[in-house]
Amino acid sequence: MEEQGYIKYNENVENIRLREYPMLHGTTYLDHAGTTLYAKSLIERFSADMISNLYGNPHSASTSSQLSTRRIEDIRLRLLGLFNADPEMFDVIFVANATAGIKLVMEAFRDQEDGFWYGYHRDSHTSLVGVREAAKQHRCFTSDAEVERWLDDDKKHAGNLQRPALFAYPAQSNMNGRRLPLDWCYRPRSTENRSKQPVYILLDAASFVTTSPLDLSDGDVAPDFIVLSLYKMFGFPDLGALIVRKASAHVFNRRRYFGGGTVDMVVCLKEQWHAKKSETLHEQLEDGTLPIHSIVALNSAIDVHQELFGSLEQISGHTAFLAKELYDGLSSLRHGNGMAVCEVYKGPSSVYGDPRTQGPIVSFNIRNCYGGWVSNAEVEKLSAVKNFQVRTGGLCNPGGIASFLGLAPWEMKQNFSAGQRCGNDNDIMGSKPTGMIRASLGAMSTAEDVNSFVEFVRGFYAQQDFPLSMQAPVPSLPAKPPTASPFHVESLTIYPIKSCAGWQVPLGKAWEVRREGLVWDREWCLIHQGTGAALSQKRYPKMALIRPSIDLDEGVLRIRFAGSLQTTTPTPELALPLSADPTLFSDGSTFKQKTAKVCGDSITAKTYKSIEISHFFTQALGVACHLARFPVVGNGSQTSASSRHSKAHLQPHQLPARLQIPGAFPDTQPVPLLSAAKRPILLSNESPILTISRSSINRLNELIKEDGGKAAQAEVFRANIVVAENLESMPGAEQPYAEDHWRYVQIGHQFFEMLGSCRRCQMVCIDQYTAEKNEEPYVTLSKTRRFDGKVFFGQHTCHMPFHDVSSPLAQNPTISVGDLVSPYQDGDSATGLLLESLVNT
Ligand SMILES: *Cc1c(COP(=O)(O)O)cnc(C)c1O
């Protein structure tokens, strides 16, 4: 750490601030990674220059034109000088911004005879990521180690490269300020035996050079292309630059476009011919009139910057010191219970205070004292009110954001489908934040900026004492210690495609539960091509052989058909993206869009347009059908008409009052605390979840076997939750049909309301493994479980969200196999307590 000796805080900056940055009065500017600020002297000096000189359009013989040309050439040299770049070896192309520089390089490679291979690092800005769209082949390196392996692995690589390669990465991530290895600037190129096709390197230095020197004095180890945003360095002018190593300038020879000053002669009439300028690279690439006045301003910008702050080394030391203060300050903030307030997104090898590995950017999210996420949109609004200028959201860095926030591609697409966009308020989805808060420092940042921001976060987000009502996010129920219950969750099953086979949630996997039910349950259905009605196993028993499964790692729904197909060329398995990608669905052009009907109700399901998918199901079932998907339902905060539509009709049942098994929910005991006005939850009439009990199945099967019938598998009841009693329960102590009397249950940390008993039909007679029909268990059910002419088995169940949504239990409600199940019955003293605590939280 000896080298860090020079890192110190520059107190002069405080005086400079007062004098040179009047616009910073009364505000704390922490978005230098967006753009730094221009000094007052810079604007004054530029203005004086403009007023005293006559600058014409370059490329002509007049003195005003000559003056412009001369100044621009001088400034090119000065800019190269900032990076110790020898003009013999490098040229500067002025562009609008760093992105425009990247696009020039991209166009040159796109115009190569056989296109190009493009590799980019995960930490890249969107402007680098977008280059992949022009490449013939591309690869995203998801870690530094992957780049290292690629660099070491030349033999394998040589065989793969049939075309020129471009490798791009940021010298500093604009997301969290991590600085990437600079030896990648030449190592991909220097491995000579790699292939006949050369590898070029594009270094995105837009974020890096704002607070760090970049040394290009050794042309052999310099990247081929370097892009800069000059406004990010100086605050003004709004200009970018592309620095090209002349040894690699030939790449631009194939560039097809010409325009403005880049040609010596153009013939348009009758013959089409042009002569490109050939003297300098910048003449060939700078299309149209240069931003003359911006380039002139750059001169003042460099002057003033050096006068105020000295070298980029000095700025690097000053900002590294402050960044460490900021990082230490934010990461040490604690809630009263000792939990961290900020989750800071720092690279594993980054060290704040060491400018070789880390620039002056701190990205983080805030958690409340329960570990739940605080919405970025909320932080942003409060920051605006308190005059802190920070950046929040996706930060134009898709790879970095996704890896730090643990967002799988399907989740990002899912969030997108559910309405999440960069910059909107939907920033916590599926219990994960979708963006970050970024505080970044610049040459004119001060210790006061850092301290006041840390104090702001502490003051508003560190919860020292718990609000009383929030002390226990889970209602505490002394009257019913959870260990007292003999019930637990035996299995969790979802039915991704309505009426098709179920898929069991793997042991140990916490499964999200929503108002509409378990996630991915009955998200899809099959609709008849003629009538648009949803197909049901009652009519098409073979649906039991369609076996969907959910693969969250790959982000796909897999569908297998366990029966024999009638065709000789069947699709063995379908894999559909879980993300609701709109391009997958028919807009009516493939086949006529039908409004799907589920149990007589019209619903808005979207039909997949793929002929292959329709064919798969049509072949499997022997009925012409399409696969359809229900519209994505947003997170808890959205209750749009469409979300209510989604699954509300899938499992229609009557209102609880008409469903009750006589005596089960005595009418004389209405729930006193749940008056409509005070209801803490959304009580829908939907039946999102079906719960059955193993003890009840056992009792039923005993009776079936007494009569010599075929015992029923639990699967025929198509429940979501199978509740079982603990094995150590005494024989004969089982409580079959106890669930008929449950009013609420706690499963793990979540609460559920029992909506009433489930009415059964002959569908329970379809063997879920063979799709064959039996008599049982319907016959025995109707003998023993018939009330008022209807047959009941199992309980409709609905999740009760916490009213207070700030706890992780509320933001990410999940249940797992093995969770304890604690029932609450009417008349139970604990039930009253439960309701009370639900109303209060
Ligand atoms: C800002 C930035 C860009 C884009 O620069 P523009 O000047 O807006 O085109 C690209 N990469 C990084 C690392 C950046 O910080």
Short mmCIF file of C-alpha atoms in Angstrom, two decimals, residues 171-442:
data_model
loop_
_atom_site.label_atom_id
_atom_site.label_comp_id
_atom_site.label_asym_id
_atom_site.label_seq_id
_atom_site.Cartn_x
_atom_site.Cartn_y
_atom_site.Cartn_z
CA ALA A 171 -11.37 1.11 -18.14
CA GLN A 172 -13.74 2.04 -15.34
CA SER A 173 -17.27 0.81 -14.85
CA ASN A 174 -19.70 3.70 -14.93
CA MET A 175 -21.88 1.63 -12.62
CA ASN A 176 -19.72 1.19 -9.53
CA GLY A 177 -16.40 2.75 -10.48
CA ARG A 178 -14.52 -0.52 -10.56
CA ARG A 179 -11.32 -0.18 -12.59
CA LEU A 180 -10.54 -3.03 -14.92
CA PRO A 181 -7.07 -4.34 -15.78
CA LEU A 182 -5.27 -2.12 -18.26
CA ASP A 183 -3.11 -4.96 -19.54
CA TRP A 184 -6.12 -6.16 -21.52
CA CYS A 185 -5.42 -3.14 -23.74
CA TYR A 186 -2.72 -5.04 -25.57
CA ARG A 187 -2.68 -8.67 -24.46
CA PRO A 188 -5.38 -9.89 -26.82
CA ARG A 189 -3.46 -8.33 -29.71
CA SER A 190 0.01 -9.39 -28.65
CA THR A 191 -0.68 -13.10 -28.70
CA GLU A 192 0.69 -13.49 -32.20
CA ASN A 193 0.05 -17.14 -32.76
CA ARG A 194 -3.58 -16.75 -31.83
CA SER A 195 -4.87 -16.61 -35.36
CA LYS A 196 -4.37 -15.14 -38.74
CA GLN A 197 -7.14 -12.75 -37.90
CA PRO A 198 -6.05 -9.87 -35.71
CA VAL A 199 -7.71 -8.86 -32.44
CA TYR A 200 -8.27 -5.13 -31.92
CA ILE A 201 -9.02 -3.49 -28.62
CA LEU A 202 -11.51 -0.73 -27.98
CA LEU A 203 -11.03 0.88 -24.59
CA ASP A 204 -13.97 2.85 -23.25
CA ALA A 205 -12.22 5.43 -21.11
CA ALA A 206 -15.22 7.75 -20.80
CA SER A 207 -15.62 7.18 -17.10
CA PHE A 208 -12.00 6.42 -16.27
CA VAL A 209 -10.24 9.56 -17.49
CA THR A 210 -12.56 11.88 -15.61
CA THR A 211 -10.56 11.21 -12.45
CA SER A 212 -7.54 9.26 -13.57
CA PRO A 213 -4.56 9.71 -15.84
CA LEU A 214 -4.27 7.43 -18.85
CA ASP A 215 -0.78 6.93 -20.21
CA LEU A 216 -0.48 6.21 -23.93
CA SER A 217 3.25 6.91 -24.13
CA ASP A 218 4.04 3.32 -25.09
CA GLY A 219 2.28 2.74 -28.37
CA ASP A 220 2.92 -1.00 -28.16
CA VAL A 221 0.81 -1.50 -25.07
CA ALA A 222 -1.85 1.06 -25.98
CA PRO A 223 -5.32 0.03 -27.09
CA ASP A 224 -6.22 0.49 -30.75
CA PHE A 225 -9.23 2.69 -30.12
CA ILE A 226 -9.99 4.85 -27.11
CA VAL A 227 -13.23 6.74 -26.61
CA LEU A 228 -13.71 9.71 -24.32
CA SER A 229 -16.49 12.03 -23.23
CA LEU A 230 -14.82 15.40 -22.85
CA TYR A 231 -17.76 16.91 -21.00
CA LYS A 232 -17.32 14.22 -18.36
CA MET A 233 -13.74 15.41 -17.87
CA PHE A 234 -14.27 19.16 -17.92
CA GLY A 235 -18.00 19.79 -17.62
CA PHE A 236 -17.87 21.64 -20.93
CA PRO A 237 -17.72 21.56 -23.99
CA ASP A 238 -20.23 18.88 -25.04
CA LEU A 239 -17.80 16.92 -27.10
CA GLY A 240 -16.33 13.46 -27.38
CA ALA A 241 -13.16 12.08 -28.88
CA LEU A 242 -11.96 8.90 -30.49
CA ILE A 243 -8.23 8.32 -30.25
CA VAL A 244 -6.91 5.86 -32.81
CA ARG A 245 -3.58 4.10 -32.78
CA LYS A 246 -2.34 4.74 -36.28
CA ALA A 247 -0.96 1.23 -36.61
CA SER A 248 -4.58 0.06 -36.61
CA ALA A 249 -6.03 2.87 -38.70
CA HIS A 250 -6.32 0.59 -41.76
CA VAL A 251 -9.51 -0.79 -40.23
CA PHE A 252 -11.21 2.39 -41.40
CA ASN A 253 -10.18 1.91 -45.04
CA ARG A 254 -13.27 -0.13 -45.71
CA ARG A 255 -15.60 2.43 -44.26
CA ARG A 256 -18.28 3.02 -46.89
CA TYR A 257 -19.86 6.30 -45.88
CA PHE A 258 -18.39 9.64 -46.79
CA GLY A 259 -19.77 13.08 -46.10
CA GLY A 260 -18.84 16.75 -45.82
CA GLY A 261 -15.12 17.27 -45.48
CA THR A 262 -14.09 13.67 -45.75
CA VAL A 263 -13.73 13.50 -49.53
CA ASP A 264 -11.48 15.24 -52.03
CA MET A 265 -13.75 14.78 -54.99
CA VAL A 266 -17.17 13.32 -55.59
CA VAL A 267 -18.72 12.55 -58.96
CA CYS A 268 -22.47 12.09 -58.81
CA LEU A 269 -23.87 12.64 -62.27
CA LYS A 270 -23.80 9.78 -64.76
CA GLU A 271 -20.81 8.27 -62.99
CA GLN A 272 -20.57 7.51 -59.32
CA TRP A 273 -17.10 7.98 -58.02
CA HIS A 274 -15.39 9.63 -55.08
CA ALA A 275 -11.86 10.15 -53.83
CA LYS A 276 -11.54 9.89 -50.09
CA LYS A 277 -9.21 12.18 -48.29
CA SER A 278 -6.16 10.25 -47.53
CA GLU A 279 -3.84 12.56 -45.70
CA THR A 280 -4.96 12.04 -42.13
CA LEU A 281 -7.31 9.69 -40.47
CA HIS A 282 -9.31 12.42 -38.82
CA GLU A 283 -9.93 14.04 -42.18
CA GLN A 284 -11.42 10.78 -43.38
CA LEU A 285 -13.61 10.26 -40.39
CA GLU A 286 -14.87 13.66 -39.37
CA ASP A 287 -18.00 13.89 -41.51
CA GLY A 288 -19.48 17.32 -42.00
CA THR A 289 -18.48 20.51 -40.29
CA LEU A 290 -16.61 20.05 -37.06
CA PRO A 291 -18.06 21.42 -33.84
CA ILE A 292 -15.64 24.32 -34.21
CA HIS A 293 -16.64 26.35 -31.19
CA SER A 294 -16.77 23.33 -28.92
CA ILE A 295 -13.27 22.40 -29.95
CA VAL A 296 -12.13 25.96 -29.35
CA ALA A 297 -13.73 25.77 -25.90
CA LEU A 298 -11.79 22.62 -25.19
CA ASN A 299 -8.65 24.69 -25.15
CA SER A 300 -9.99 26.88 -22.35
CA ALA A 301 -11.29 23.77 -20.61
CA ILE A 302 -7.86 22.14 -20.51
CA ASP A 303 -6.20 25.40 -19.41
CA VAL A 304 -8.58 26.10 -16.58
CA HIS A 305 -8.70 22.50 -15.43
CA GLN A 306 -4.94 22.38 -15.10
CA GLU A 307 -4.79 25.73 -13.34
CA LEU A 308 -7.41 24.71 -10.82
CA PHE A 309 -6.66 21.08 -10.17
CA GLY A 310 -3.18 20.42 -11.51
CA SER A 311 -2.74 17.03 -13.08
CA LEU A 312 -5.11 14.08 -13.38
CA GLU A 313 -2.88 12.32 -10.83
CA GLN A 314 -3.77 14.95 -8.28
CA ILE A 315 -7.46 14.64 -9.06
CA SER A 316 -7.12 10.90 -8.76
CA GLY A 317 -5.64 11.19 -5.26
CA HIS A 318 -8.23 13.69 -4.09
CA THR A 319 -11.20 11.73 -5.38
CA ALA A 320 -9.83 8.36 -4.19
CA PHE A 321 -9.58 9.78 -0.69
CA LEU A 322 -13.14 11.07 -0.78
CA ALA A 323 -14.50 7.88 -2.31
CA LYS A 324 -13.03 5.91 0.55
CA GLU A 325 -14.70 8.24 3.03
CA LEU A 326 -17.99 7.84 1.23
CA TYR A 327 -17.69 4.08 1.00
CA ASP A 328 -16.65 3.72 4.64
CA GLY A 329 -19.40 6.08 5.76
CA LEU A 330 -22.21 4.37 3.88
CA SER A 331 -21.12 0.83 4.59
CA SER A 332 -20.80 1.46 8.31
CA LEU A 333 -24.34 2.82 8.75
CA ARG A 334 -26.37 0.52 10.98
CA HIS A 335 -29.95 0.26 12.09
CA GLY A 336 -30.66 0.09 15.82
CA ASN A 337 -30.76 -3.70 15.56
CA GLY A 338 -27.28 -3.82 14.06
CA MET A 339 -28.33 -4.53 10.48
CA ALA A 340 -26.55 -2.67 7.68
CA VAL A 341 -28.44 0.21 6.10
CA CYS A 342 -26.63 0.13 2.75
CA GLU A 343 -25.83 -2.77 0.52
CA VAL A 344 -22.85 -1.42 -1.41
CA TYR A 345 -22.05 -2.98 -4.78
CA LYS A 346 -18.30 -3.22 -4.85
CA GLY A 347 -16.22 -5.48 -7.05
CA PRO A 348 -14.55 -8.30 -5.13
CA SER A 349 -11.03 -7.11 -5.93
CA SER A 350 -11.78 -3.40 -5.63
CA VAL A 351 -10.29 -1.42 -2.77
CA TYR A 352 -11.65 2.04 -2.09
CA GLY A 353 -8.67 4.36 -1.70
CA ASP A 354 -6.63 2.41 -4.25
CA PRO A 355 -7.03 4.17 -7.59
CA ARG A 356 -5.67 1.19 -9.47
CA THR A 357 -8.71 -0.87 -8.64
CA GLN A 358 -11.44 1.61 -7.83
CA GLY A 359 -12.69 4.98 -9.05
CA PRO A 360 -14.72 7.50 -7.08
CA ILE A 361 -18.17 5.98 -7.53
CA VAL A 362 -20.23 4.26 -4.84
CA SER A 363 -23.33 2.33 -5.88
CA PHE A 364 -25.68 0.90 -3.35
CA ASN A 365 -29.22 0.15 -2.27
CA ILE A 366 -30.85 0.82 1.07
CA ARG A 367 -32.52 -1.74 3.30
CA ASN A 368 -34.92 -1.08 6.14
CA CYS A 369 -34.37 -2.54 9.60
CA TYR A 370 -36.08 -5.79 8.61
CA GLY A 371 -33.83 -6.27 5.63
CA GLY A 372 -36.51 -5.20 3.13
CA TRP A 373 -35.50 -2.94 0.24
CA VAL A 374 -36.25 0.74 0.21
CA SER A 375 -37.49 1.86 -3.18
CA ASN A 376 -34.99 3.83 -5.25
CA ALA A 377 -37.78 6.02 -6.50
CA GLU A 378 -38.46 7.04 -2.93
CA VAL A 379 -34.78 7.76 -2.24
CA GLU A 380 -34.61 9.76 -5.43
CA LYS A 381 -37.59 11.89 -4.46
CA LEU A 382 -36.28 12.57 -0.98
CA SER A 383 -32.82 13.35 -2.38
CA ALA A 384 -34.39 15.86 -4.73
CA VAL A 385 -36.22 17.54 -1.86
CA LYS A 386 -33.06 17.65 0.25
CA ASN A 387 -30.98 18.88 -2.71
CA PHE A 388 -28.75 15.90 -3.29
CA GLN A 389 -28.03 15.17 -6.92
CA VAL A 390 -27.57 11.43 -7.30
CA ARG A 391 -28.37 8.98 -10.04
CA THR A 392 -30.72 6.03 -9.60
CA GLY A 393 -31.92 3.24 -11.84
CA GLY A 394 -30.23 0.98 -14.35
CA LEU A 395 -27.25 3.33 -14.85
CA CYS A 396 -26.88 2.32 -18.52
CA ASN A 397 -24.98 -0.75 -17.39
CA PRO A 398 -27.14 -3.81 -17.98
CA GLY A 399 -24.51 -6.48 -17.30
CA GLY A 400 -23.19 -4.94 -14.12
CA ILE A 401 -26.65 -4.29 -12.75
CA ALA A 402 -27.89 -7.78 -13.53
CA SER A 403 -24.93 -9.49 -11.95
CA PHE A 404 -24.88 -7.40 -8.79
CA LEU A 405 -28.62 -7.56 -8.29
CA GLY A 406 -28.81 -11.23 -9.20
CA LEU A 407 -31.31 -10.69 -12.00
CA ALA A 408 -31.58 -13.56 -14.46
CA PRO A 409 -32.38 -12.64 -18.06
CA TRP A 410 -35.88 -14.06 -17.77
CA GLU A 411 -36.46 -12.01 -14.62
CA MET A 412 -35.40 -8.84 -16.38
CA LYS A 413 -37.69 -9.64 -19.29
CA GLN A 414 -40.43 -10.60 -16.89
CA ASN A 415 -40.02 -7.30 -15.06
CA PHE A 416 -40.05 -5.51 -18.39
CA SER A 417 -43.26 -7.27 -19.37
CA ALA A 418 -44.72 -6.36 -16.01
CA GLY A 419 -44.13 -2.71 -16.73
CA GLN A 420 -40.68 -2.03 -15.37
CA ARG A 421 -38.77 0.56 -17.36
CA CYS A 422 -35.55 2.41 -16.70
CA GLY A 423 -36.54 5.34 -14.55
CA ASN A 424 -40.03 4.41 -13.44
CA ASP A 425 -41.31 3.75 -9.95
CA ASN A 426 -41.59 -0.02 -10.28
CA ASP A 427 -38.20 -0.59 -8.83
CA ILE A 428 -38.65 -3.50 -6.46
CA MET A 429 -40.00 -6.51 -8.26
CA GLY A 430 -40.13 -10.07 -7.04
CA SER A 431 -38.37 -8.90 -3.87
CA LYS A 432 -35.32 -7.68 -5.75
CA PRO A 433 -34.36 -4.11 -6.54
CA THR A 434 -34.16 -3.46 -10.26
CA GLY A 435 -31.75 -0.55 -10.04
CA MET A 436 -29.22 1.15 -7.80
CA ILE A 437 -28.38 4.49 -6.27
CA ARG A 438 -25.12 5.90 -7.56
CA ALA A 439 -23.10 8.64 -5.86
CA SER A 440 -20.04 9.75 -7.82
CA LEU A 441 -17.34 12.28 -7.10
CA GLY A 442 -15.26 14.64 -9.19
#
